[in-house]
PDB file of C-alpha atoms and ligand atoms in Angstrom:
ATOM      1  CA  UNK A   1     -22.883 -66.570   0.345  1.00  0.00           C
ATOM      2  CA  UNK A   2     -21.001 -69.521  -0.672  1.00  0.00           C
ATOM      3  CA  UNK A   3     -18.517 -68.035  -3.982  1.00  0.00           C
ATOM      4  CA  UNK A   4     -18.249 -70.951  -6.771  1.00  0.00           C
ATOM      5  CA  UNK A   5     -14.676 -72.693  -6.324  1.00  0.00           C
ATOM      6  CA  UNK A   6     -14.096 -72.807 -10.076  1.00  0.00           C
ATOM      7  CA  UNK A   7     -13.525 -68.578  -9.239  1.00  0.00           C
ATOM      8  CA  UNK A   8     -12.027 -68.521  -6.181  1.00  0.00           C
ATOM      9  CA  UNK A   9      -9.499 -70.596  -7.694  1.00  0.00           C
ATOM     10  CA  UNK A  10      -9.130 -68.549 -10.863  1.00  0.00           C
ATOM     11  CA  UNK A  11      -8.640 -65.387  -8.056  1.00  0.00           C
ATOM     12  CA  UNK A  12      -6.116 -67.412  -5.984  1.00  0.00           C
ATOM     13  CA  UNK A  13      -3.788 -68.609  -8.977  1.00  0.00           C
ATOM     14  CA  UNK A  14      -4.147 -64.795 -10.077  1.00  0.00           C
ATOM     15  CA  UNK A  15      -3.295 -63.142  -7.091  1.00  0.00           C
ATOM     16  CA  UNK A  16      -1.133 -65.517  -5.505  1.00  0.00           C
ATOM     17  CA  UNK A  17       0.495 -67.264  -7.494  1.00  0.00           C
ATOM     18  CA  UNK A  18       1.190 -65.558 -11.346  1.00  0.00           C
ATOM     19  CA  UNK A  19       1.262 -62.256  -9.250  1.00  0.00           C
ATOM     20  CA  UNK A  20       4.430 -63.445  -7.444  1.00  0.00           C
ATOM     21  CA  UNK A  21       6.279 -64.516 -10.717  1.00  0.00           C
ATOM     22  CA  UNK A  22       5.144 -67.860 -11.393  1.00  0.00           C
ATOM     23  CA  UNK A  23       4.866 -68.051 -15.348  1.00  0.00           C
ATOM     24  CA  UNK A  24       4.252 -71.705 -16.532  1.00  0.00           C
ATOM     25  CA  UNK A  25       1.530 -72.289 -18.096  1.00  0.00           C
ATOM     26  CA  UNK A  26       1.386 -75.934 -17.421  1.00  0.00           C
ATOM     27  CA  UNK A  27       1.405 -74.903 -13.717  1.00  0.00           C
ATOM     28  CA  UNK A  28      -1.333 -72.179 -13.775  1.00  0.00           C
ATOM     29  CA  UNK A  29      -3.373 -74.246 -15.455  1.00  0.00           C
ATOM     30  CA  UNK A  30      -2.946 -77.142 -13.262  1.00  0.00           C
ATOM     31  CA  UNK A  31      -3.555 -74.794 -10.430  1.00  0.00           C
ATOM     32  CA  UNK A  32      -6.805 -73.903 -11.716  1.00  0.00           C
ATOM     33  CA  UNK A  33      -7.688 -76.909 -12.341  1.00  0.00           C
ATOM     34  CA  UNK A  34      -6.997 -78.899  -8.896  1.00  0.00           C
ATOM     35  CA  UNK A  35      -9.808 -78.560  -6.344  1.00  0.00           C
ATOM     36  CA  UNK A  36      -7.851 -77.157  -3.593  1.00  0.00           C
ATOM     37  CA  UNK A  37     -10.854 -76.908  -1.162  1.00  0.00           C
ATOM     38  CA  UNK A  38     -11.691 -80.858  -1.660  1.00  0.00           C
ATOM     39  CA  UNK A  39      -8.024 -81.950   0.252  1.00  0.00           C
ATOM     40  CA  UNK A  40      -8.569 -80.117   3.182  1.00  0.00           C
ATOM     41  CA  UNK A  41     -11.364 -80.872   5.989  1.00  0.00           C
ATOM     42  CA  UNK A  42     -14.938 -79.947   5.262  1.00  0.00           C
ATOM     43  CA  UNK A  43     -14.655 -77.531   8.195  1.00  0.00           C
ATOM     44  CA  UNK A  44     -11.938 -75.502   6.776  1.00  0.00           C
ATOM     45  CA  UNK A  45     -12.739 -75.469   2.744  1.00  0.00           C
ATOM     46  CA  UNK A  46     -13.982 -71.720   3.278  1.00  0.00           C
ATOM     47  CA  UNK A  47      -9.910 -71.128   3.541  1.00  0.00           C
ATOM     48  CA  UNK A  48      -8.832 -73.670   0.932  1.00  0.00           C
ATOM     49  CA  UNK A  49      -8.145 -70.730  -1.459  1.00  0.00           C
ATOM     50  CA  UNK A  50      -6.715 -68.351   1.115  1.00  0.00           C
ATOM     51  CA  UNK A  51      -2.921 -67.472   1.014  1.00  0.00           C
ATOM     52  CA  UNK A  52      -1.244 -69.803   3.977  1.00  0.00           C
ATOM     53  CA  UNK A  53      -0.717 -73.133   4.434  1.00  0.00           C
ATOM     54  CA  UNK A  54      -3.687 -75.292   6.589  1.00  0.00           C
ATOM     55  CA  UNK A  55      -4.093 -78.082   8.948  1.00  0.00           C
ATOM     56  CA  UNK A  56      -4.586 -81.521   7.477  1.00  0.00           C
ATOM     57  CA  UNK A  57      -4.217 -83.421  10.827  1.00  0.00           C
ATOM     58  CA  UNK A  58      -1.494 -85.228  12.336  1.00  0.00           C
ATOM     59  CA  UNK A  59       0.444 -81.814  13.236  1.00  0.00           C
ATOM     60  CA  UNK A  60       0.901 -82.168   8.999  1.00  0.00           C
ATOM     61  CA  UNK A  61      -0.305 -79.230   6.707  1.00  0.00           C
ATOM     62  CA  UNK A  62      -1.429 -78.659   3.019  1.00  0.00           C
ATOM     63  CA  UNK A  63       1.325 -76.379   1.486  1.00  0.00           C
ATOM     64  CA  UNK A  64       0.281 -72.505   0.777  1.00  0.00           C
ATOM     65  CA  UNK A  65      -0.677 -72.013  -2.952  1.00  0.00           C
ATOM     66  CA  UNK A  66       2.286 -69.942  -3.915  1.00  0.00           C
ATOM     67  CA  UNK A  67       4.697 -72.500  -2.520  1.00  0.00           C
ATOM     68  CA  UNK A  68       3.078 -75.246  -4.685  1.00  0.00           C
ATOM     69  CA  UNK A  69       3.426 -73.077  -7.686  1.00  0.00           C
ATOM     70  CA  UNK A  70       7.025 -71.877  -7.147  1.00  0.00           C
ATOM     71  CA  UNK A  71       8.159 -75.501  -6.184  1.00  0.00           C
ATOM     72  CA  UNK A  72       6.110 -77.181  -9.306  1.00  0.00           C
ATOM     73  CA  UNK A  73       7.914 -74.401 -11.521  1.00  0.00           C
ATOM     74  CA  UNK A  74      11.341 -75.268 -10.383  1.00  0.00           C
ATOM     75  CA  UNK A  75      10.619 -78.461 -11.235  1.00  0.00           C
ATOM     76  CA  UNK A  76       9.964 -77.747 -15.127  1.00  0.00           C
ATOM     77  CA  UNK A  77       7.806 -81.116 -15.855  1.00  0.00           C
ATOM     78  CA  UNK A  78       6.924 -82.544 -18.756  1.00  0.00           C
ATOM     79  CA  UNK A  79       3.976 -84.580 -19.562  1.00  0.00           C
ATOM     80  CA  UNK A  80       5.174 -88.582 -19.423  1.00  0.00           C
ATOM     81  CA  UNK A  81       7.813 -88.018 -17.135  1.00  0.00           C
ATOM     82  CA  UNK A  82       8.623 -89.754 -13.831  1.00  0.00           C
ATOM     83  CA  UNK A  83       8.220 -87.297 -10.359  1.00  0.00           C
ATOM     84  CA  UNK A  84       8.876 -88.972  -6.912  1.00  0.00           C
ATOM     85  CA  UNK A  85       7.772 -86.910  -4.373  1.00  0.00           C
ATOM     86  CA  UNK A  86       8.284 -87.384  -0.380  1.00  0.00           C
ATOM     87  CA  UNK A  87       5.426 -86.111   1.548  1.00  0.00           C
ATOM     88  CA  UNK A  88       2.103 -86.960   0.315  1.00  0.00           C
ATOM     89  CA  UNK A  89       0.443 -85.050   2.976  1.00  0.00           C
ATOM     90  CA  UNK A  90      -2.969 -84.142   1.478  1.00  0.00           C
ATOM     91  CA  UNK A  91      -2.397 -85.436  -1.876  1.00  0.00           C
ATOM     92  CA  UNK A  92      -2.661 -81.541  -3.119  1.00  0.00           C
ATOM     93  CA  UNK A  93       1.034 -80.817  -4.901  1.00  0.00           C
ATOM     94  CA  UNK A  94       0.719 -84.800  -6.356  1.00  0.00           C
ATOM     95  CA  UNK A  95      -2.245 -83.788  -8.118  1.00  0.00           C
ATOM     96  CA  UNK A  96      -0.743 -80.632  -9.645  1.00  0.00           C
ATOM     97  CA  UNK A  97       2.006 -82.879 -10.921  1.00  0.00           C
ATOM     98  CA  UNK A  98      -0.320 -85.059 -11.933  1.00  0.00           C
ATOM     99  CA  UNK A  99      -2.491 -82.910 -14.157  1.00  0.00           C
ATOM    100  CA  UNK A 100       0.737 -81.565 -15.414  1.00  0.00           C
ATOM    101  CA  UNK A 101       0.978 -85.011 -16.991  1.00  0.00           C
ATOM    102  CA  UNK A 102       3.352 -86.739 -14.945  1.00  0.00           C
ATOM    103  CA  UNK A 103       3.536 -90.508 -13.683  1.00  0.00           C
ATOM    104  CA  UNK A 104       3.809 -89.427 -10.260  1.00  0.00           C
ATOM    105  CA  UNK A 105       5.031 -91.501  -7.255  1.00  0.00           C
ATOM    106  CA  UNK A 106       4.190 -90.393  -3.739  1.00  0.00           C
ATOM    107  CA  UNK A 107       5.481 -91.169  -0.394  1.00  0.00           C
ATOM    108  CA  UNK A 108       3.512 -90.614   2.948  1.00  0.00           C
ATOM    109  CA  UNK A 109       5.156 -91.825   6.022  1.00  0.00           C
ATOM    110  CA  UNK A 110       2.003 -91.580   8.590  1.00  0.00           C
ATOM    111  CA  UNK A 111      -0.907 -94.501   8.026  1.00  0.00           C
ATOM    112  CA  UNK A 112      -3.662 -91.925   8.295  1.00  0.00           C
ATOM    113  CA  UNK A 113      -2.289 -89.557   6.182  1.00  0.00           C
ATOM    114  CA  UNK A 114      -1.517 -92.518   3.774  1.00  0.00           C
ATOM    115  CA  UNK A 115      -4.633 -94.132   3.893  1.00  0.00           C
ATOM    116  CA  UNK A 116      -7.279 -90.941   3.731  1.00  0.00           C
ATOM    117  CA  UNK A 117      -5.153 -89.620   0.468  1.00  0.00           C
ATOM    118  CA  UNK A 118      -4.754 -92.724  -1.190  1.00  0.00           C
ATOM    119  CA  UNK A 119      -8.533 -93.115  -1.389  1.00  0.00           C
ATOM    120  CA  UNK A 120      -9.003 -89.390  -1.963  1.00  0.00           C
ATOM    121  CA  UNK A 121      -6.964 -89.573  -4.822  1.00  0.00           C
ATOM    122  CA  UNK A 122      -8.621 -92.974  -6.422  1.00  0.00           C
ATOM    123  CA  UNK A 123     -12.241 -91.120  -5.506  1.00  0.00           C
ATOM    124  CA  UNK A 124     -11.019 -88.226  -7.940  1.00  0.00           C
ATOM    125  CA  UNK A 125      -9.460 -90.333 -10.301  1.00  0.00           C
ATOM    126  CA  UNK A 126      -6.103 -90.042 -10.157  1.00  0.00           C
ATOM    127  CA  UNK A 127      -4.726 -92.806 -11.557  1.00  0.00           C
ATOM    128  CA  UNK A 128      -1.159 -91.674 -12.876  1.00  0.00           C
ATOM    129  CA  UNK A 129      -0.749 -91.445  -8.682  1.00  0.00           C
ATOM    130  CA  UNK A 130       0.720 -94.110  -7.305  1.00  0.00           C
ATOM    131  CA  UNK A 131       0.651 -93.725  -2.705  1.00  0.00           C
ATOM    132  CA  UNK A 132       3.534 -95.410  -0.404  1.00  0.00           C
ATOM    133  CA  UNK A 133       3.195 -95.664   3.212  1.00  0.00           C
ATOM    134  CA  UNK A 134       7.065 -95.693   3.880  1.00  0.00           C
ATOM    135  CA  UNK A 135       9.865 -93.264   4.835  1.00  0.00           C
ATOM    136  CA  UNK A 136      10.453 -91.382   1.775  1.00  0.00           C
ATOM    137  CA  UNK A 137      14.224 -90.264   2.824  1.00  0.00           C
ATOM    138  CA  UNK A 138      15.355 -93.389   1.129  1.00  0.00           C
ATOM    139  CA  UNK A 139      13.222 -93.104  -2.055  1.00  0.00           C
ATOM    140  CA  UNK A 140      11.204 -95.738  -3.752  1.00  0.00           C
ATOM    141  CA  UNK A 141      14.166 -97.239  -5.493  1.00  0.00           C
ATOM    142  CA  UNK A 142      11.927-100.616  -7.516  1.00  0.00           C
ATOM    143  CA  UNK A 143      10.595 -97.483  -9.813  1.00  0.00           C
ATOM    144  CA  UNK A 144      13.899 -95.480 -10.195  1.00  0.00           C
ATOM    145  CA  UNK A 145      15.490 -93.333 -11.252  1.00  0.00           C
ATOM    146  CA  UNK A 146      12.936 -90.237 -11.274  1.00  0.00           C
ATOM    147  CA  UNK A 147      13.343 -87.109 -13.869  1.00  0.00           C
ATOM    148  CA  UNK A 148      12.234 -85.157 -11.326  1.00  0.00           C
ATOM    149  CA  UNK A 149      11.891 -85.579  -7.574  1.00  0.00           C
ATOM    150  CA  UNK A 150      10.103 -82.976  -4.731  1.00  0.00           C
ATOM    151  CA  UNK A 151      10.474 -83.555  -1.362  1.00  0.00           C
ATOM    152  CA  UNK A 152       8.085 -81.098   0.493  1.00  0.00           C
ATOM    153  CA  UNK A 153       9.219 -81.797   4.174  1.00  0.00           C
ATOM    154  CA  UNK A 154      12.397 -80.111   5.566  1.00  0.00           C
ATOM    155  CA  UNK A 155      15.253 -81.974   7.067  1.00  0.00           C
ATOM    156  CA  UNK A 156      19.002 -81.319   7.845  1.00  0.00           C
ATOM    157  CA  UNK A 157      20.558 -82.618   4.932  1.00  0.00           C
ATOM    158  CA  UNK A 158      20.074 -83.701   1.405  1.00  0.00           C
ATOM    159  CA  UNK A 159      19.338 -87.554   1.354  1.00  0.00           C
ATOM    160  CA  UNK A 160      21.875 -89.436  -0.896  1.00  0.00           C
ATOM    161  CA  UNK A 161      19.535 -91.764  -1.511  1.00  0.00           C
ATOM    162  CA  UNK A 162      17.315 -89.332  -3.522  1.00  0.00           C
ATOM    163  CA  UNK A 163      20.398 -87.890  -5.182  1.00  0.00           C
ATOM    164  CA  UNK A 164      20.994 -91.379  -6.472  1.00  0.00           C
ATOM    165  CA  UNK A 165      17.700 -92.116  -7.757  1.00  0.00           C
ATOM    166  CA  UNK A 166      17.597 -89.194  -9.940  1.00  0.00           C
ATOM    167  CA  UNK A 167      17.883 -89.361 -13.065  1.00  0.00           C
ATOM    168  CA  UNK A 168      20.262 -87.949 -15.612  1.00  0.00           C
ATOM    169  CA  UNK A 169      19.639 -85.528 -16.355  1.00  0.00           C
ATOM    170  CA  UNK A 170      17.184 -84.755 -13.596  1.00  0.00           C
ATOM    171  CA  UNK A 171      15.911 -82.164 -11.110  1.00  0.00           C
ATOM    172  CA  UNK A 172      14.830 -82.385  -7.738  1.00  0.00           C
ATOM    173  CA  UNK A 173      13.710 -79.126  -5.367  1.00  0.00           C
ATOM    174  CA  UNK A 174      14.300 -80.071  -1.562  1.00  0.00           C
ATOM    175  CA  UNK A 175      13.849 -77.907   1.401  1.00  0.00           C
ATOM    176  CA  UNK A 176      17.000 -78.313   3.671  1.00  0.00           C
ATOM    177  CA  UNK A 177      17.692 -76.425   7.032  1.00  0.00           C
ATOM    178  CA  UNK A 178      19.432 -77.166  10.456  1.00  0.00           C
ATOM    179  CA  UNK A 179      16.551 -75.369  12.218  1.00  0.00           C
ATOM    180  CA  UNK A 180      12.840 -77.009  12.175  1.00  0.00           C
ATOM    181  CA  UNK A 181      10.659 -75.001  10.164  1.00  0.00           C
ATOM    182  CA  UNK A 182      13.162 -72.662   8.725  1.00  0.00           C
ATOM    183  CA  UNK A 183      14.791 -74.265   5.441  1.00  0.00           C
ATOM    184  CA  UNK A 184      16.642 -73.218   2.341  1.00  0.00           C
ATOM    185  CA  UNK A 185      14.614 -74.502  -0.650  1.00  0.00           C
ATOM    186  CA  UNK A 186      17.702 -76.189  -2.833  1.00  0.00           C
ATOM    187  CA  UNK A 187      17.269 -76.843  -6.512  1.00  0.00           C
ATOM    188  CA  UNK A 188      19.776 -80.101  -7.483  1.00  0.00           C
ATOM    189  CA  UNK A 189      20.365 -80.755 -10.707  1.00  0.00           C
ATOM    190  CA  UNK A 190      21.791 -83.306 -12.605  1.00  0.00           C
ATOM    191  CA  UNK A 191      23.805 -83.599 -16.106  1.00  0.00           C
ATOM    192  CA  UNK A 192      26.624 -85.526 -17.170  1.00  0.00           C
ATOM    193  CA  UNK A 193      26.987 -87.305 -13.797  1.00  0.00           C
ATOM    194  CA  UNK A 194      27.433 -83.195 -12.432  1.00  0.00           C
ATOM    195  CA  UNK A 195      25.447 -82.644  -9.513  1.00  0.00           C
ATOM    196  CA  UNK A 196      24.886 -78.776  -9.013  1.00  0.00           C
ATOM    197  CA  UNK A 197      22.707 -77.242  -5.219  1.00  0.00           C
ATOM    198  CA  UNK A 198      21.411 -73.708  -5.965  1.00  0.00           C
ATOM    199  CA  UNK A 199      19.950 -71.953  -3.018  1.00  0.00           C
ATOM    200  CA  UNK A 200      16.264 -70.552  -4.036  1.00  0.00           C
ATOM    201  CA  UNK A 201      15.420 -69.282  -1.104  1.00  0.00           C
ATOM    202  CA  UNK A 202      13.599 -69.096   2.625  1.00  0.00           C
ATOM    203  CA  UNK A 203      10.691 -71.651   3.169  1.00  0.00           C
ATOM    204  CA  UNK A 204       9.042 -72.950   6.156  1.00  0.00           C
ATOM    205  CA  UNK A 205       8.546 -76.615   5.917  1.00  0.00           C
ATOM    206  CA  UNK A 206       6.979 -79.284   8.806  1.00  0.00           C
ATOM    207  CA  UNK A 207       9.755 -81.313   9.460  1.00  0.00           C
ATOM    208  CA  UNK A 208      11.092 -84.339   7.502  1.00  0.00           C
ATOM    209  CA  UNK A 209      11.317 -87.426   9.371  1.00  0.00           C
ATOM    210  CA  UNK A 210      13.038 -90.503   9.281  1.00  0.00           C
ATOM    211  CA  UNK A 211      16.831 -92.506   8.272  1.00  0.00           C
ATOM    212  CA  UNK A 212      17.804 -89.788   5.855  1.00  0.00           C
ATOM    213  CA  UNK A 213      15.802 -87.051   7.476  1.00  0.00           C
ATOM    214  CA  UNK A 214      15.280 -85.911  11.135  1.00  0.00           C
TER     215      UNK A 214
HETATM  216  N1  SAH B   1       2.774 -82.239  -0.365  1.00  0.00           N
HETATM  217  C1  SAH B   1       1.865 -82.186   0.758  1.00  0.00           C
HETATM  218  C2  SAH B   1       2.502 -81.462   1.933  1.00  0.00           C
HETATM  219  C3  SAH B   1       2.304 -82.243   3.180  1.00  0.00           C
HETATM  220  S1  SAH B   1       3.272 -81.743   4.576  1.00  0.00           S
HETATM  221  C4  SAH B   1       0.529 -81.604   0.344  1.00  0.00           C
HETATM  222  O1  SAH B   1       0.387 -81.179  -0.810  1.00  0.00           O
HETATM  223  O2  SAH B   1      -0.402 -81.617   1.146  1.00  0.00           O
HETATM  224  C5  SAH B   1       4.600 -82.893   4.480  1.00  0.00           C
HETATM  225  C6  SAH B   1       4.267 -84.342   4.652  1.00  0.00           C
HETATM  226  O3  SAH B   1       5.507 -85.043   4.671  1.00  0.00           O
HETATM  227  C7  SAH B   1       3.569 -84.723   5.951  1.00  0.00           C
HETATM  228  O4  SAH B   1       2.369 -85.378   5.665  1.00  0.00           O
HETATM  229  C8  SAH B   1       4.560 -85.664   6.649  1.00  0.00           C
HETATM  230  O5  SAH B   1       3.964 -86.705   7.369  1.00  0.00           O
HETATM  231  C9  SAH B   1       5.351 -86.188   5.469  1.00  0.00           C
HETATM  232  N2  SAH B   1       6.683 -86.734   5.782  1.00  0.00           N
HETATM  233  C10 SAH B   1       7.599 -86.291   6.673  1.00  0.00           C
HETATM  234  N3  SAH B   1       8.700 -87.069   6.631  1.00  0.00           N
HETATM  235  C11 SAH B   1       8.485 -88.018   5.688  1.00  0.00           C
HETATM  236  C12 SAH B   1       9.242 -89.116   5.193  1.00  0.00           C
HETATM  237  N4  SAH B   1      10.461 -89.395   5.642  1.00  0.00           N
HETATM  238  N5  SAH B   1       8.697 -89.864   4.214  1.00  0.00           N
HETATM  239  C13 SAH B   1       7.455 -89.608   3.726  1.00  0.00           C
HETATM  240  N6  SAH B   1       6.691 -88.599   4.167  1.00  0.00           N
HETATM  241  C14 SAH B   1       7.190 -87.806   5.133  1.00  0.00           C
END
């Protein structure tokens, strides 16, 4: 029996996500609102709503639910504001940001990645999403600075690049690790030209690629 998505969503942001500690509103609802199962193949929307990340081709994957929550959190958006993000992927965590009410900017670095989300996102209407096929490690820095920036690919190092096209004040949540797939997620903030790194916690990310990156 196929379960409406409109629940299965309500069940996954429920369990998953406010369960874990995930309080803003502006994220839960977002999270209800997205449909998850529509940026993943058509073979694998029975698991859109399930708690892991998925496939989405290219040895890429759409981030787990909780992840998008906790990360989206962190970033405490506002509607009107500027978010950069590096790592389009599926165009899933954009769209969160998006209905959040941010002017989002979004960097893919493969073409087929790029080119399947950029019309996946116009289908649905997403037109405070603007898609880059670049590498995102050195930002996109015509439309800087960004109040907030989200990089969800993990390499060795924070790119100065990013920290410079922040704005101020501004906050950006990066995953950074020596080891593929096993990062620290960093919150950076900005204020009065200060630039503070607070460790968050574990995360698994696929790997960050390019100048600033691996
Ligand atoms: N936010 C995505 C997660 C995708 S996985 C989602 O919601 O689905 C991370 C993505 O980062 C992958 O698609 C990968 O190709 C991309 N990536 C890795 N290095 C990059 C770089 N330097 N610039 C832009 N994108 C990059």
């Amino acid at each position: 029996m196929r379960i409406d998505p409109k629940i299965r969503r309500d069940k996954m942001v429920k369990e998953q996500v406010e369960a874990r500690g995930v309080r803003d509103k502006a994220v839960l609802a977002a999270m209800k609102k997205v449909p998850r199962h529509l940026f993943v193949e058509e073979a694998l929307s029975p698991r859109a709503y399930n708690d892991s990340p998925l496939p989405i081709g290219e040895g890429q994957t759409i981030s787990q639910p909780f992840i998008v929550g906790f990360m989206s959190e962190l970033l405490q958006v506002s509607p009107g504001q500027k978010v950069l993000e590096i790592g389009t992927g599926s165009g899933y965590q954009a769209a969160v940001l998006a209905e959040m009410g941010a002017e989002v900017y979004t960097i893919e670095r493969i073409k087929k990645l790029f080119m399947a989300t950029r019309k996946l996102l116009f289908e649905m209407r997403y037109f405070n999403i603007r898609v880059k096929l670049d590498d995102g490690t050195t930002g996109w820095p015509d439309e800087g600075p960004y109040d907030r920036i989200i990089v969800t690919a993990g390499g060795p190092e924070i790119p100065q690049s990013l920290v410079d096209q922040l704005a101020d004040p501004g906050r950006m949540v990066i995953p950074v690790g020596h080891e593929r797939r096993r990062q620290r997620l960093m919150l950076v903030t900005k204020e009065e030209g200060k630039v503070v790194e607070e460790d968050m916690g574990g995360c698994a990310f696929v790997d960050l690629v390019g100048k600033q990156g691996w």
